[in-house]
Amino acid sequence: MSGAPKFTTLGCRLNAYETEAMKELSRQAGLENAVVVNTCAVTAEAVRKARQEIRRLRRENPDSPIIVTGCAAQTEPETFAKMSEVTQVIGNSEKMMPETWARMAQKGPDFIGTTEKVLVDDIMSVTETASHLIDGFGTRSRAYVQVQNGCDHRCTFCIIPYGRGNSRSVPAGVVVDQIKRLVDKGYNEVVLTGVDLTSWGADLPATPKLGDLVMRILKLVPDLPRLRISSIDSIEVDENLMQAIATEPRLMPHLHLSLQHGDDLILKRMKRRHLRDDAIRFAEEARKLRPDMTFGADIIAGFPTETEEHFENSLKLVTDCDLTWLHVFPYSKREGTPAAKIPSQVNGIVIKDRAARLRAVGDQQVAKHLAAQVGRRHHVLMENPHMGRTEQFTEVTFATPQIEGALVTATITGISGTQLTA
């Protein structure tokens, strides 16, 4: 029985964005009766989950070709090619090419034929990232716009540059035009996404900065109610971005920081470009400019050579920067990264314990943030009739149904679990 391909997305928001692009590419090509798995490679656990998901999908779809793509397919194509469940492995660059989907559609249900099972090229040779803009991915309230892909940095724990390639930027004019179309369609919030967002512009003429893009969007799209930035590297933040934080109420007061650790020695071993004091200084400056600013952050527990003293510095960083939304990653050894070769690997039980302690501190920070919102008025963007998010991305539930996609001004009346009530 034929039908539209089924898509499964693992991992980050950018992967989810690209899945939407692949849905459109496969539709245009006329591909039918296939299962597509868009994988993540951020940890060894993510790769294990991808394999598990593929086996589950084969059981559920015994007669459908299974196409595996994404970062894990890019970095470990042979891992998936060896799986009997997998029909085709395609790379992160190839998955965005119309001709890839056209070729698979032309070959029919068993579209490998005599061709190679693996279609994965050198991601480092890719120089563009503007060919697959999606108007309206997300909910009816919030749209995600990819402005950058890849990363030029080589943190010792990270496999992602080998899955995504070097940094490439979408030109500002292309981004602005897309956001104008999204606003015309009724979107009240746009989120800028990328792998290393603050490196946006380094490969464009005149090397503009992310702050230049933000200011340009807000100036040229005056009808856009809310602009949000996803994860940033605080050491790369430019003057114009700080200016936007200080002067532009339409730029949401919520930044997710790629911090990774709170100890200077570990940060150096990670090959990060900031020190502990840099992170604290940035948080203080941003909050001085915008008192309602909240921060999320990525923090790794159990990096090789991490002692209890090193870890305590990460714990303290959570309160020193007054972080609210933590993404805690237990360190995962990734073959092919320099950190995997460090002899002093931390015991797995210790890593698990430290991750749990970090999450516990994070839970306390969330509770503190929620308590501070009671009695305050917020502009809440409704994601569904009963739940929306504040400017700081905090969930608010409503007993009375609201219009999905609307901006609702509400007074916070209480707390329910990790949500506010209004």
XYZ file of C-alpha atoms in Angstrom:
422
model
C 0.000 0.000 0.000
C 1.495 3.338 -1.039
C 1.385 6.631 0.811
C 3.441 9.634 1.892
C 6.740 8.813 3.634
C 6.767 8.600 7.439
C 9.370 10.772 9.181
C 10.954 10.330 12.610
C 13.126 13.108 14.061
C 15.708 12.609 16.815
C 17.747 15.379 18.406
C 17.793 19.135 18.025
C 15.433 21.807 16.760
C 17.530 22.188 13.615
C 16.944 18.510 12.818
C 13.208 19.053 13.253
C 13.413 22.023 10.890
C 15.251 19.960 8.302
C 12.710 17.153 8.598
C 10.062 19.633 7.463
C 12.270 20.477 4.466
C 12.671 16.773 3.636
C 8.911 16.244 3.797
C 8.500 18.899 1.126
C 11.376 17.554 -0.995
C 9.997 14.008 -0.861
C 6.514 15.265 -1.728
C 7.844 17.167 -4.736
C 9.787 14.088 -5.861
C 6.760 11.813 -5.487
C 8.481 9.395 -3.099
C 6.014 6.961 -1.526
C 5.899 4.247 1.114
C 9.234 5.022 2.761
C 10.286 5.569 6.369
C 12.848 8.331 7.006
C 14.828 8.571 10.266
C 16.640 11.876 10.885
C 19.287 10.945 13.492
C 21.286 12.792 16.147
C 24.948 12.197 17.050
C 25.443 14.507 20.037
C 26.125 11.560 22.379
C 26.802 7.824 22.073
C 23.400 7.348 23.708
C 21.780 9.332 20.856
C 23.299 6.936 18.311
C 22.123 3.928 20.355
C 18.593 5.377 20.427
C 18.710 5.863 16.657
C 19.545 2.179 16.134
C 16.785 1.177 18.554
C 14.288 3.412 16.745
C 15.237 1.950 13.346
C 14.646 -1.591 14.611
C 11.259 -0.572 16.027
C 10.255 1.110 12.767
C 11.241 -1.993 10.772
C 8.948 -4.134 12.945
C 6.093 -1.680 12.398
C 6.800 -1.197 8.670
C 8.086 -4.557 7.383
C 7.592 -3.709 3.701
C 8.803 -0.089 3.613
C 12.314 1.052 2.641
C 14.039 2.724 5.595
C 16.167 5.798 4.825
C 18.574 6.925 7.550
C 20.013 10.450 7.533
C 21.094 13.191 9.975
C 24.247 13.698 12.023
C 24.737 10.072 13.107
C 24.364 8.930 9.484
C 26.929 11.545 8.472
C 29.502 10.655 11.149
C 28.943 6.874 11.280
C 27.480 5.815 7.909
C 28.927 2.298 8.189
C 27.150 1.740 11.542
C 23.780 2.120 9.830
C 24.767 0.550 6.506
C 25.522 -2.680 8.390
C 21.993 -2.807 9.803
C 19.811 -5.234 7.835
C 16.796 -3.005 8.552
C 18.313 -0.040 6.653
C 17.765 0.448 2.927
C 19.691 3.684 2.313
C 22.011 5.984 4.286
C 22.186 9.599 3.120
C 24.309 12.452 4.491
C 23.339 15.816 5.923
C 24.158 17.625 2.691
C 22.528 15.030 0.434
C 19.271 15.059 2.414
C 18.701 18.696 1.388
C 19.179 18.081 -2.360
C 16.031 17.672 -4.523
C 17.941 15.298 -6.824
C 18.545 12.861 -3.930
C 14.807 12.443 -3.364
C 14.049 12.395 -7.083
C 16.571 9.590 -7.593
C 15.060 7.521 -4.774
C 11.518 8.120 -6.048
C 12.459 7.053 -9.589
C 13.892 3.736 -8.386
C 10.586 2.678 -6.847
C 10.037 0.708 -3.629
C 13.421 -1.036 -3.588
C 15.285 2.078 -4.614
C 18.787 0.867 -3.891
C 18.971 -1.331 -6.977
C 22.616 -1.718 -7.915
C 23.612 1.690 -6.489
C 25.543 2.231 -3.303
C 23.705 1.806 -0.024
C 25.569 4.831 1.382
C 25.242 8.302 -0.128
C 27.345 10.416 2.241
C 29.796 12.991 0.915
C 32.437 15.101 2.669
C 30.362 17.551 4.724
C 33.399 19.856 5.027
C 33.129 20.653 1.318
C 29.626 22.134 1.662
C 29.634 25.939 1.407
C 25.951 26.954 1.280
C 22.974 26.592 3.600
C 20.161 28.659 2.037
C 18.505 26.192 -0.311
C 15.732 24.847 1.921
C 13.898 27.631 3.727
C 10.609 26.472 5.258
C 7.821 28.996 5.711
C 5.980 28.096 8.874
C 7.661 25.144 10.532
C 6.640 24.924 14.181
C 3.292 25.492 15.824
C 0.718 27.934 14.515
C 2.112 30.431 17.012
C 5.877 30.179 16.556
C 8.010 29.702 13.446
C 11.656 28.602 13.318
C 14.048 30.137 10.804
C 17.416 28.508 10.142
C 19.984 31.252 9.580
C 23.182 29.230 10.014
C 24.512 25.672 9.878
C 27.790 23.960 10.782
C 30.568 24.978 13.171
C 34.166 26.149 12.728
C 35.173 25.329 16.316
C 36.554 22.008 17.467
C 35.584 21.451 21.084
C 37.314 18.260 22.196
C 34.068 16.489 23.238
C 31.995 17.363 20.175
C 31.310 15.272 17.080
C 28.792 17.743 15.594
C 31.168 19.652 13.239
C 31.869 16.306 11.553
C 28.129 15.849 11.090
C 27.302 19.416 10.110
C 30.441 20.707 8.408
C 31.939 24.188 8.665
C 29.876 27.265 9.469
C 27.672 28.602 6.673
C 25.331 31.589 6.927
C 22.064 32.447 5.198
C 22.321 36.025 3.815
C 20.437 38.662 5.820
C 18.207 39.665 2.905
C 17.005 36.078 2.469
C 16.267 35.804 6.208
C 14.359 39.111 6.296
C 12.251 38.168 3.280
C 11.332 34.860 4.870
C 10.352 36.487 8.169
C 8.176 39.000 6.301
C 6.310 36.087 4.689
C 5.881 34.408 8.084
C 4.462 37.597 9.633
C 2.087 37.939 6.649
C 0.884 34.401 7.451
C 0.040 35.468 11.004
C 3.002 34.196 13.038
C 3.535 36.206 16.224
C 6.988 34.850 17.064
C 10.049 33.859 15.048
C 12.986 31.894 16.502
C 16.411 32.149 14.834
C 18.170 28.773 14.854
C 21.553 27.364 13.891
C 24.335 25.076 15.073
C 26.642 27.931 16.147
C 24.347 30.934 15.891
C 26.800 33.595 17.044
C 29.161 32.714 14.181
C 26.489 33.929 11.730
C 27.928 36.261 9.115
C 31.616 35.299 9.342
C 31.462 33.790 5.832
C 29.385 36.593 4.279
C 30.675 39.776 2.539
C 31.670 42.453 5.101
C 31.438 39.750 7.839
C 28.348 41.056 9.671
C 27.561 39.840 13.190
C 24.455 38.221 14.668
C 23.555 41.534 16.326
C 23.501 43.179 12.883
C 21.044 40.548 11.672
C 18.815 40.962 14.746
C 18.741 44.761 14.389
C 18.028 44.471 10.664
C 15.126 42.066 11.216
C 13.551 44.266 13.887
C 13.942 47.387 11.731
C 12.754 45.916 8.417
C 9.936 43.765 9.836
C 8.193 46.231 12.181
C 5.052 44.067 12.344
C 6.912 41.116 13.910
C 5.715 41.035 17.554
C 8.405 38.737 18.994
C 11.885 37.654 17.910
C 13.663 34.936 19.861
C 17.234 33.658 19.634
C 18.066 30.011 20.308
C 21.410 28.793 21.717
C 24.355 31.217 21.591
C 28.032 31.217 22.531
C 28.269 34.136 24.967
C 31.955 34.842 24.211
C 30.982 35.668 20.596
C 28.179 38.114 21.441
C 28.730 41.437 19.650
C 27.931 45.048 20.599
C 24.845 45.259 18.409
C 23.339 42.188 20.047
C 23.915 43.737 23.472
C 22.338 46.943 22.127
C 19.305 44.949 20.947
C 19.009 43.295 24.367
C 19.046 46.729 25.980
C 16.708 48.613 23.633
C 14.447 46.180 21.756
C 11.452 44.915 23.746
C 10.485 42.704 20.776
C 13.676 40.673 21.314
C 12.648 38.127 23.936
C 14.535 38.178 27.293
C 15.580 34.530 27.139
C 18.989 33.282 26.005
C 20.274 29.711 26.010
C 24.031 29.735 26.649
C 26.532 27.159 25.478
C 28.584 27.120 28.710
C 29.456 23.385 29.089
C 31.377 23.735 32.371
C 32.181 25.991 35.317
C 35.868 25.205 35.870
C 38.634 26.977 33.926
C 40.916 23.949 33.620
C 38.121 21.742 32.272
C 37.016 24.521 29.912
C 40.565 24.637 28.517
C 40.610 20.839 28.127
C 37.288 21.098 26.340
C 38.904 23.704 24.051
C 36.194 26.209 24.875
C 37.013 29.846 24.162
C 35.658 31.350 27.372
C 36.549 31.089 31.043
C 34.265 30.913 34.057
C 34.467 34.662 34.741
C 33.555 35.441 31.117
C 30.271 33.564 31.525
C 29.453 35.284 34.831
C 30.343 38.701 33.404
C 28.121 38.192 30.360
C 25.159 37.093 32.482
C 25.572 40.112 34.754
C 25.858 42.550 31.837
C 22.863 41.119 29.990
C 20.728 41.218 33.143
C 21.830 44.789 33.857
C 20.619 45.781 30.387
C 17.459 43.678 30.670
C 16.456 42.919 34.286
C 13.851 40.326 33.218
C 16.421 38.291 31.265
C 16.471 34.552 31.967
C 19.127 32.070 30.903
C 19.183 28.452 29.908
C 22.497 26.622 29.560
C 24.153 23.417 28.400
C 26.408 21.848 31.045
C 28.363 18.591 30.776
C 28.873 16.441 33.868
C 31.824 14.058 34.130
C 34.159 15.317 31.396
C 37.453 13.338 31.475
C 39.777 14.418 34.367
C 36.863 16.177 36.154
C 37.441 16.023 39.918
C 34.864 16.718 42.607
C 36.400 20.206 42.986
C 36.041 20.871 39.245
C 32.441 19.674 39.364
C 31.652 21.910 42.355
C 32.597 24.878 40.144
C 29.948 23.817 37.637
C 27.382 23.532 40.437
C 28.295 27.030 41.670
C 28.152 28.442 38.135
C 24.418 27.693 38.021
C 23.769 30.142 40.865
C 26.629 32.537 40.006
C 25.070 33.104 36.553
C 21.540 32.656 37.946
C 20.708 30.077 35.280
C 17.114 28.852 35.068
C 16.679 26.238 32.347
C 19.477 23.639 32.422
C 20.246 21.080 29.751
C 22.488 18.624 31.617
C 24.530 16.176 29.550
C 26.280 13.247 31.263
C 29.618 13.073 29.398
C 29.496 10.516 26.617
C 32.669 9.232 24.981
C 32.483 9.868 21.230
C 34.987 7.959 19.098
C 36.767 10.338 16.753
C 36.927 13.210 19.267
C 40.101 14.208 21.168
C 38.333 13.859 24.541
C 37.770 10.138 23.878
C 41.555 9.644 23.956
C 42.074 11.292 27.360
C 43.185 8.469 29.704
C 41.481 9.794 32.859
C 37.845 8.979 32.015
C 35.386 9.508 34.897
C 33.542 6.449 36.255
C 30.030 6.117 34.777
C 28.334 5.901 38.193
C 30.069 9.132 39.248
C 28.980 10.835 36.016
C 25.369 9.796 36.598
C 25.472 11.075 40.188
C 26.947 14.443 39.164
C 24.374 14.880 36.405
C 21.610 14.203 38.949
C 23.078 16.783 41.347
C 23.230 19.372 38.563
C 19.609 18.667 37.630
C 18.585 19.036 41.290
C 20.156 22.504 41.436
C 18.430 23.280 38.135
C 15.084 22.250 39.620
C 15.675 24.664 42.527
C 16.429 27.459 40.047
C 13.224 26.763 38.112
C 11.217 26.814 41.355
C 12.778 30.168 42.288
C 11.972 31.620 38.860
C 8.360 30.401 38.983
C 7.809 31.822 42.479
C 9.072 35.238 41.324
C 6.447 35.382 38.532
C 3.348 35.046 40.718
C 1.377 38.296 40.629
C 3.219 39.600 37.566
C 1.620 40.362 34.218
C 3.024 38.597 31.144
C 2.401 38.602 27.435
C 1.798 34.910 26.758
C 2.021 33.377 23.293
C -0.578 30.611 23.132
C 0.724 27.278 21.776
C -2.628 25.558 22.224
C -5.963 26.657 23.759
C -4.794 25.924 27.320
C -1.003 26.532 27.295
C 1.293 29.328 26.220
C 4.729 30.716 27.010
C 5.896 33.957 28.577
C 8.619 36.164 27.148
C 11.100 34.074 29.191
C 9.754 30.836 27.640
C 8.022 29.742 30.839
C 4.896 27.627 30.327
C 1.581 29.098 31.513
C -1.647 27.090 31.711
C -5.111 28.624 31.352
C -8.360 27.132 32.654
C -10.317 29.172 30.091
C -9.528 28.343 26.444
C -7.593 30.977 24.496
C -7.015 31.430 20.760
C -4.067 29.352 19.549
C -1.313 31.625 18.212
C -2.642 34.720 19.995
C -0.660 36.947 22.328
C -2.600 37.108 25.584
C -1.855 39.514 28.440
C -2.376 37.650 31.714
C -1.660 37.965 35.427
C 0.093 34.925 36.904
C -2.027 33.516 39.724
C -0.040 30.469 40.842
C 2.228 27.512 40.117
C 1.412 23.963 39.053
C 4.464 21.707 38.918
C 6.911 23.379 36.526
C 4.223 25.576 34.966
C 2.642 28.877 35.889
C -1.135 29.296 36.026
C -3.196 32.268 34.874
